[in-house]
XYZ file of C-alpha atoms in Angstrom:
525
model
C 0.000 0.000 0.000
C 2.991 2.309 -0.113
C 1.717 3.766 -3.372
C -1.308 5.128 -1.538
C 0.705 7.747 0.291
C 0.559 6.108 3.708
C 0.451 8.441 6.643
C 3.823 8.581 8.361
C 3.865 7.319 11.934
C 4.063 10.870 13.225
C 0.922 11.854 11.312
C -1.186 8.763 11.856
C -0.445 8.534 15.578
C 0.548 11.893 17.020
C 3.223 12.939 19.416
C 1.897 11.202 22.512
C 2.692 7.866 20.826
C 6.351 7.842 21.822
C 8.396 5.490 23.970
C 8.664 8.130 26.665
C 4.889 8.042 27.122
C 4.554 4.284 27.371
C 2.754 2.944 30.428
C 4.986 2.086 33.374
C 5.784 -1.549 33.924
C 3.029 -3.339 35.816
C 3.629 -5.845 38.582
C 3.365 -9.494 37.720
C -0.349 -10.183 37.725
C -0.989 -13.312 35.716
C 0.653 -16.140 33.827
C 2.893 -13.912 31.720
C 5.659 -15.729 29.911
C 9.010 -16.019 31.655
C 11.543 -13.899 29.743
C 13.421 -16.242 27.458
C 17.016 -16.166 26.358
C 17.155 -15.107 22.699
C 18.676 -17.464 20.205
C 21.828 -16.214 18.445
C 19.762 -15.427 15.340
C 17.227 -13.466 17.390
C 19.988 -11.567 19.190
C 21.654 -10.562 15.910
C 18.313 -9.496 14.430
C 17.483 -7.502 17.550
C 20.845 -5.752 17.260
C 20.031 -4.936 13.633
C 16.660 -3.470 14.681
C 18.347 -1.306 17.310
C 20.889 -0.088 14.753
C 18.256 1.031 12.210
C 15.679 2.582 14.547
C 16.673 6.062 13.355
C 17.070 5.095 9.695
C 13.537 5.263 8.229
C 14.178 3.471 4.938
C 15.963 0.530 6.569
C 13.406 0.421 9.387
C 10.473 0.400 6.985
C 11.987 -2.436 4.994
C 12.652 -4.400 8.202
C 8.990 -4.276 9.191
C 7.689 -4.967 5.687
C 9.817 -8.108 5.420
C 9.158 -9.260 9.005
C 7.040 -12.466 8.869
C 3.765 -11.345 10.421
C 1.603 -14.456 10.397
C -2.113 -13.760 10.187
C -4.551 -10.861 9.945
C -7.387 -11.728 12.329
C -9.386 -8.516 12.757
C -10.340 -7.071 9.436
C -13.482 -5.836 7.654
C -13.241 -6.556 3.939
C -15.260 -3.495 2.874
C -12.857 -1.215 4.741
C -9.693 -3.090 3.858
C -9.000 -2.248 0.227
C -7.499 1.019 -0.915
C -9.839 3.942 -1.479
C -8.311 4.411 -4.900
C -9.436 0.925 -5.869
C -12.976 1.630 -4.629
C -13.062 4.721 -6.862
C -11.907 2.589 -9.800
C -14.677 0.051 -9.160
C -17.276 2.820 -8.834
C -16.221 4.187 -12.210
C -16.258 0.737 -13.831
C -19.782 0.118 -12.529
C -21.025 3.447 -13.869
C -21.985 4.688 -10.400
C -22.655 8.307 -9.556
C -21.556 10.441 -6.614
C -23.866 12.729 -4.656
C -21.681 15.827 -4.522
C -23.275 17.146 -1.317
C -22.476 14.019 0.720
C -19.827 12.372 -1.505
C -21.873 9.168 -1.392
C -21.846 6.621 -4.230
C -25.346 6.162 -5.685
C -26.860 4.182 -8.542
C -27.243 5.785 -11.978
C -28.567 7.707 -13.795
C -26.585 10.695 -12.578
C -29.194 13.377 -11.998
C -28.949 16.887 -10.538
C -26.556 17.140 -7.625
C -24.548 14.124 -8.739
C -21.740 13.420 -11.135
C -20.281 10.232 -12.613
C -17.694 8.516 -10.454
C -15.723 8.118 -13.697
C -15.024 11.861 -13.585
C -12.458 11.062 -10.872
C -10.255 9.565 -13.599
C -9.581 12.985 -15.100
C -10.568 15.472 -12.385
C -7.843 15.284 -9.748
C -9.622 17.606 -7.312
C -12.749 15.419 -7.442
C -10.648 12.281 -7.023
C -8.856 13.683 -3.982
C -12.142 14.858 -2.448
C -13.482 11.313 -2.767
C -10.369 9.893 -1.128
C -10.802 12.254 1.819
C -14.533 11.489 2.118
C -14.058 7.718 1.882
C -11.053 7.436 4.204
C -9.126 9.165 6.998
C -6.748 10.800 4.508
C -5.878 14.350 5.652
C -8.410 14.161 8.491
C -7.437 16.722 11.149
C -6.266 15.244 14.467
C -8.676 17.476 16.385
C -11.701 16.492 14.256
C -14.441 14.006 15.085
C -12.585 10.945 13.873
C -15.199 8.582 15.316
C -18.038 9.859 13.139
C -15.950 10.415 10.024
C -14.484 6.903 10.251
C -17.835 5.144 10.540
C -19.531 7.435 8.005
C -17.140 6.324 5.272
C -18.830 2.910 5.045
C -22.157 4.446 4.105
C -20.465 6.631 1.495
C -18.793 3.806 -0.432
C -21.237 1.032 0.496
C -22.862 1.008 -2.950
C -19.461 -0.002 -4.340
C -18.370 -2.705 -1.931
C -21.437 -4.958 -1.769
C -21.180 -5.691 -5.494
C -17.648 -7.088 -5.610
C -16.681 -9.345 -2.710
C -14.331 -11.364 -4.929
C -12.547 -8.365 -6.439
C -12.148 -6.768 -3.021
C -10.647 -9.970 -1.660
C -8.256 -10.323 -4.604
C -7.025 -6.772 -4.078
C -6.587 -7.023 -0.329
C -5.182 -10.566 -0.382
C -2.361 -9.356 -2.634
C -1.579 -6.730 -0.003
C -1.658 -9.281 2.825
C 0.874 -11.441 0.983
C 3.020 -8.373 0.237
C 3.067 -7.686 3.978
C 4.583 -11.167 4.492
C 1.459 -12.676 6.017
C 0.158 -16.154 5.241
C -3.389 -16.163 6.666
C -6.437 -13.918 6.615
C -9.724 -13.887 8.480
C -11.976 -11.157 7.153
C -15.524 -10.081 7.944
C -18.519 -9.944 5.614
C -22.320 -9.975 6.014
C -23.643 -13.198 4.438
C -27.131 -13.166 2.888
C -27.818 -9.877 4.647
C -30.993 -8.949 2.767
C -32.509 -12.387 3.262
C -31.561 -12.400 6.945
C -33.372 -9.106 7.527
C -36.474 -10.358 5.738
C -36.564 -13.620 7.692
C -36.108 -11.760 10.985
C -38.877 -9.296 10.191
C -41.211 -12.106 9.138
C -40.602 -14.101 12.324
C -40.553 -11.152 14.745
C -39.172 -11.062 18.254
C -39.621 -13.707 20.937
C -37.755 -13.306 24.239
C -37.746 -17.105 24.559
C -34.557 -17.671 22.559
C -35.106 -21.393 22.095
C -38.585 -20.704 20.744
C -37.207 -17.980 18.476
C -34.648 -20.389 17.075
C -37.383 -22.938 16.382
C -39.359 -20.300 14.472
C -36.326 -19.439 12.351
C -35.629 -23.064 11.487
C -39.265 -24.064 10.925
C -39.930 -25.153 7.362
C -36.235 -25.059 6.523
C -36.204 -21.247 6.345
C -32.860 -20.771 8.073
C -31.355 -23.591 6.026
C -32.544 -21.851 2.852
C -30.725 -18.749 4.057
C -27.572 -20.808 4.663
C -27.798 -22.096 1.091
C -28.220 -18.530 -0.161
C -25.078 -17.514 1.756
C -23.155 -20.477 0.331
C -24.212 -19.604 -3.215
C -23.244 -15.975 -2.596
C -19.839 -17.146 -1.355
C -19.400 -19.415 -4.370
C -20.063 -16.427 -6.636
C -17.545 -14.356 -4.688
C -14.974 -17.133 -4.958
C -15.445 -17.309 -8.712
C -15.008 -13.538 -9.018
C -11.910 -13.760 -6.817
C -10.322 -16.502 -8.926
C -10.990 -14.593 -12.129
C -9.680 -11.302 -10.746
C -6.566 -12.936 -9.269
C -5.945 -15.186 -12.263
C -5.891 -18.310 -10.113
C -5.123 -21.461 -12.091
C -3.793 -19.497 -15.034
C -0.375 -18.315 -16.170
C -1.062 -14.894 -14.655
C -1.711 -15.915 -11.038
C -1.430 -13.083 -8.532
C 0.020 -13.645 -5.045
C -3.518 -13.605 -3.606
C -4.096 -17.135 -4.943
C -1.646 -18.619 -2.441
C -3.170 -17.002 0.670
C -5.225 -19.052 3.145
C -8.491 -17.133 3.669
C -11.430 -17.728 6.006
C -14.594 -15.676 6.518
C -16.165 -14.324 9.687
C -19.897 -13.589 9.509
C -20.475 -10.117 10.876
C -23.668 -9.197 12.729
C -25.003 -5.628 12.741
C -25.382 -5.008 16.459
C -27.422 -1.819 15.949
C -30.358 -3.722 14.456
C -33.545 -4.921 16.148
C -33.158 -7.906 18.521
C -34.775 -10.270 16.025
C -32.425 -9.152 13.237
C -29.355 -9.478 15.448
C -30.366 -12.951 16.616
C -31.136 -14.098 13.073
C -27.756 -12.917 11.782
C -26.036 -14.660 14.695
C -27.881 -17.927 14.057
C -27.173 -17.711 10.331
C -23.477 -17.068 10.857
C -23.036 -19.877 13.362
C -25.073 -22.373 11.331
C -23.019 -21.397 8.299
C -19.754 -21.939 10.190
C -20.862 -25.504 10.956
C -21.933 -26.212 7.359
C -19.212 -24.511 5.278
C -15.570 -24.588 6.355
C -14.885 -21.326 4.540
C -16.680 -19.638 7.454
C -15.232 -19.941 10.944
C -16.951 -17.521 13.324
C -19.342 -14.667 14.036
C -18.608 -11.156 15.264
C -20.672 -8.096 16.174
C -19.952 -4.926 14.198
C -21.113 -1.284 14.068
C -20.341 1.289 16.781
C -20.512 -0.131 20.271
C -21.533 3.311 21.578
C -24.737 3.676 19.554
C -27.849 3.939 21.731
C -29.253 0.669 20.381
C -25.899 -1.099 20.857
C -25.696 0.021 24.472
C -29.327 -0.774 25.214
C -29.140 -4.318 23.865
C -25.574 -5.254 24.789
C -26.387 -7.634 27.644
C -29.211 -9.197 25.651
C -26.850 -9.819 22.732
C -24.363 -11.536 25.014
C -27.167 -13.825 26.251
C -28.142 -14.531 22.639
C -24.610 -15.692 21.900
C -24.468 -17.766 25.074
C -27.654 -19.536 23.973
C -26.494 -20.081 20.394
C -23.128 -21.421 21.509
C -25.072 -24.327 22.981
C -26.862 -24.877 19.683
C -23.765 -24.501 17.483
C -20.794 -25.634 19.602
C -18.429 -25.927 16.616
C -18.793 -22.283 15.568
C -16.236 -19.806 16.896
C -17.004 -16.415 18.406
C -14.876 -13.267 18.393
C -16.377 -10.007 19.601
C -15.823 -6.288 19.300
C -15.936 -5.417 22.988
C -14.652 -2.427 24.913
C -14.247 -0.178 21.859
C -15.284 2.653 24.177
C -13.662 5.519 26.057
C -14.619 8.058 28.742
C -16.563 10.940 27.226
C -17.961 8.771 24.445
C -20.440 6.989 26.726
C -21.669 7.301 30.297
C -19.406 5.863 33.026
C -21.833 3.026 33.708
C -21.514 1.881 30.094
C -17.752 1.488 30.519
C -18.129 -0.949 33.378
C -18.876 -4.362 31.881
C -18.621 -4.900 28.115
C -15.402 -6.931 28.001
C -16.367 -8.874 31.123
C -19.738 -9.817 29.587
C -18.172 -10.804 26.278
C -15.735 -13.086 28.104
C -17.932 -14.329 30.934
C -21.379 -14.596 29.315
C -20.826 -14.983 25.563
C -17.548 -16.832 26.200
C -15.858 -15.175 23.275
C -12.589 -16.726 22.160
C -11.082 -13.389 21.141
C -11.819 -9.762 22.017
C -11.605 -7.079 19.357
C -10.148 -3.734 20.550
C -10.728 -4.138 24.317
C -9.654 -0.524 24.796
C -11.669 0.357 27.898
C -10.348 -2.577 29.977
C -9.029 -0.492 32.881
C -12.340 1.388 33.126
C -14.360 -1.776 33.779
C -15.420 -3.034 37.190
C -12.946 -5.580 38.576
C -10.986 -5.457 35.334
C -8.104 -7.342 36.906
C -10.326 -10.423 37.279
C -11.351 -10.124 33.634
C -7.714 -9.906 32.556
C -6.800 -12.939 34.653
C -9.705 -14.900 33.142
C -8.628 -13.951 29.640
C -5.076 -15.091 30.405
C -6.165 -18.385 31.956
C -8.534 -19.199 29.079
C -6.162 -17.811 26.423
C -8.731 -15.310 25.177
C -6.677 -13.191 22.802
C -7.156 -9.454 22.304
C -6.976 -8.076 18.755
C -5.206 -4.695 18.791
C -5.482 -2.241 15.859
C -3.512 0.762 17.131
C -4.307 3.217 14.350
C -8.028 2.502 14.419
C -8.065 3.054 18.193
C -6.278 6.375 17.749
C -8.468 7.597 14.889
C -11.829 6.549 16.357
C -11.282 6.909 20.109
C -8.215 9.156 20.350
C -6.490 6.462 22.441
C -2.765 5.974 21.976
C 0.500 5.500 23.817
C 0.266 5.085 27.593
C -3.541 5.345 27.540
C -3.838 2.168 25.492
C -4.082 -1.055 27.575
C -1.635 -2.929 25.322
C 0.981 -3.186 28.067
C -1.630 -4.069 30.660
C -2.846 -7.040 28.667
C 0.717 -8.238 28.177
C 1.549 -7.813 31.867
C -1.422 -10.004 32.777
C -0.419 -12.708 30.313
C -3.310 -12.109 27.912
C -2.472 -13.198 24.345
C -2.151 -10.152 22.078
C -2.334 -10.053 18.288
C -1.870 -6.958 16.149
C -4.433 -6.152 13.462
C -5.429 -3.428 11.013
C -9.249 -3.296 11.393
C -9.915 -1.212 8.241
C -6.551 -0.452 6.624
C -8.088 1.088 3.508
C -10.055 3.589 5.571
C -7.170 4.187 7.987
C -4.579 4.470 5.179
C -2.129 2.120 6.882
C -0.946 -1.487 6.702
C 0.019 -4.161 9.236
C 3.711 -3.241 9.001
C 2.766 0.214 10.262
C 1.101 -1.350 13.316
C 4.141 -3.489 14.149
C 6.442 -0.516 13.741
C 4.217 1.601 15.957
C 4.210 -1.095 18.653
C 7.992 -1.419 18.539
C 8.598 2.314 18.763
C 5.932 3.172 21.323
C 6.486 0.316 23.740
C 10.167 -0.373 23.119
C 9.582 -3.939 21.926
C 12.530 -6.133 21.045
C 12.684 -8.370 18.007
C 11.869 -11.534 20.054
C 8.775 -9.771 21.421
C 7.667 -8.785 17.915
C 8.301 -12.354 16.790
C 6.001 -13.708 19.491
C 3.274 -11.225 18.558
C 3.442 -12.602 15.021
C 3.382 -16.173 16.295
C 0.273 -15.381 18.341
C -1.567 -14.288 15.195
C -1.509 -17.901 13.967
C -1.742 -19.612 17.347
C -5.028 -17.812 18.139
C -6.424 -17.952 14.611
C -9.513 -20.086 14.010
C -7.454 -22.639 12.114
C -8.304 -26.320 12.536
C -5.809 -28.898 13.716
C -3.207 -29.241 16.424
C -0.720 -26.502 17.167
C 3.039 -26.619 16.704
C 3.331 -25.180 20.202
C 2.820 -26.957 23.503
C 0.808 -25.741 26.491
C -0.050 -22.063 26.830
C 2.614 -20.352 24.696
C 1.746 -16.877 25.992
C 2.455 -18.012 29.555
C 5.105 -20.646 28.963
C 6.855 -19.355 25.873
C 6.755 -20.774 22.365
C 8.104 -24.303 22.810
C 7.553 -26.853 20.066
C 5.575 -29.995 20.848
C 7.709 -33.055 21.633
C 7.125 -34.514 18.152
C 8.974 -31.605 16.544
C 11.601 -30.924 19.180
C 15.036 -30.729 17.619
C 13.713 -30.064 14.134
C 14.974 -27.005 12.253
C 12.436 -24.980 10.237
C 13.608 -24.336 6.710
C 15.202 -27.772 6.479
C 13.555 -31.158 5.713
C 11.655 -32.663 8.662
C 13.328 -35.841 9.885
C 10.786 -37.064 12.426
C 7.819 -39.042 11.113
C 5.647 -37.777 13.983
C 6.526 -34.150 13.274
C 5.951 -34.584 9.544
C 2.568 -36.146 10.267
C 1.640 -33.167 12.468
C 2.767 -30.512 10.013
C 1.175 -32.196 7.012
C -2.059 -33.106 8.799
C -2.809 -29.899 10.710
C -3.597 -26.656 8.841
C -2.609 -24.699 11.955
C 0.712 -26.461 12.500
C 1.453 -26.281 8.775
C 1.181 -22.483 8.682
C 3.078 -22.182 11.976
C 5.926 -24.342 10.620
C 5.980 -22.265 7.457
C 6.208 -19.119 9.584
C 9.125 -20.535 11.571
C 10.948 -21.224 8.308
C 10.269 -17.607 7.287
C 11.704 -16.402 10.597
C 14.839 -18.469 10.054
C 15.338 -16.870 6.639
C 14.547 -13.409 8.001
C 17.088 -13.752 10.804
C 19.739 -15.040 8.412
C 19.168 -11.992 6.198
C 19.725 -9.649 9.148
C 22.779 -11.341 10.622
C 25.369 -8.932 9.232
C 26.238 -5.666 11.017
C 24.539 -2.548 9.675
C 26.732 -0.369 7.473
């Protein structure tokens, strides 16, 4: 994404994001990993990182080439570059309402102009980029509203081209030296709304589920979602040239979908989307989980939060094979009342039993947050951290962010982008920000990358034994003594790596680390 004119670190995350502002070290409070002795390769690579910290070009290349595992918290509609969205709008013959800069269907009547005009009118093009992303957005502006408003402005573009969007973003994921992607979409969204409205609300959740499934109606919706996904896959393969002589890097990326649920909707719509997503995850292995999206601070989101957690708790009993990851704690003082800061992460973990928490920014403002952090550590509930998104939407950065608190309590942490197209950043930017702001060493960055595969919703056994966040990343006995990047000698290890999608990607990442460390062994000149 470098060609997009990425915001420099100093612009995207202002002055308070500096090592001097990082939170003070916290006392040992949970099963945090015992500091490990770096390997010689890690020590040499850490020395290289220290030597280039003030050399921007070398530093940027270091983070771009760093193996970064998986992208676990990502909305496909907000992931691709704004420039590409403008291209798609022009190709589809869409119009733009010039008062709101919103893409609308043709014909282009009064107050609109063809999106294709952006090809030749640079001022119009740049105005669209600013309206559809955080480009040039002033630090003292209302980033929260502008960020979320962008989705309504370009929404007419994104719903039409799931496959093309994936092909574009998957190329970027591979370019960032990542091997796995989980991204969020809304399957069969129109049909889900219609079914929910037809059935109506019933506070008896078991009875409501029976109404949805009666006559095969929910199954018909699952089939609609599968057909929709098949169509998206076909568009993806065509756009990426998969199986042809012009294959793009996207074709080699492992991709899974998360069904997103619009939390601001009526209770019956929210429940129906949840049930659809979880039923889909048990029927189609391209889907792995559900997640709640839309602003957590909306009145309807706040009003129905506890109810939605109970819905998920109920549905987890119906669909035990479906995973759950939840936006929770994407709140901050001043955005909501103090009482609304007190329980969201705790409910997501304790009631809905989420396996990952997205954002989790207001942790230290919750009641008995230490108990929540200890529970997350003990159950290995990972937190997905998109630094730039948290800064742009909530104004939270540096010492205010609970990143160090989670790590001190032994909670697994994975870095993510959220909506890199809207934010105008990439995952390398987030790793570089973490390293600079919190003074992370190369071995610490390496373990953050490892966590992004360890806590992915990948099937199969792990390459790592026990709780790697607490005990360190130690290979399982079957693979002890093996050297990534060289042929596997042990039959048991080969069987694990070849038979487990999770272990396979983890082994591949270890081989990438070995090559990365070898490339950074020489002193900096």
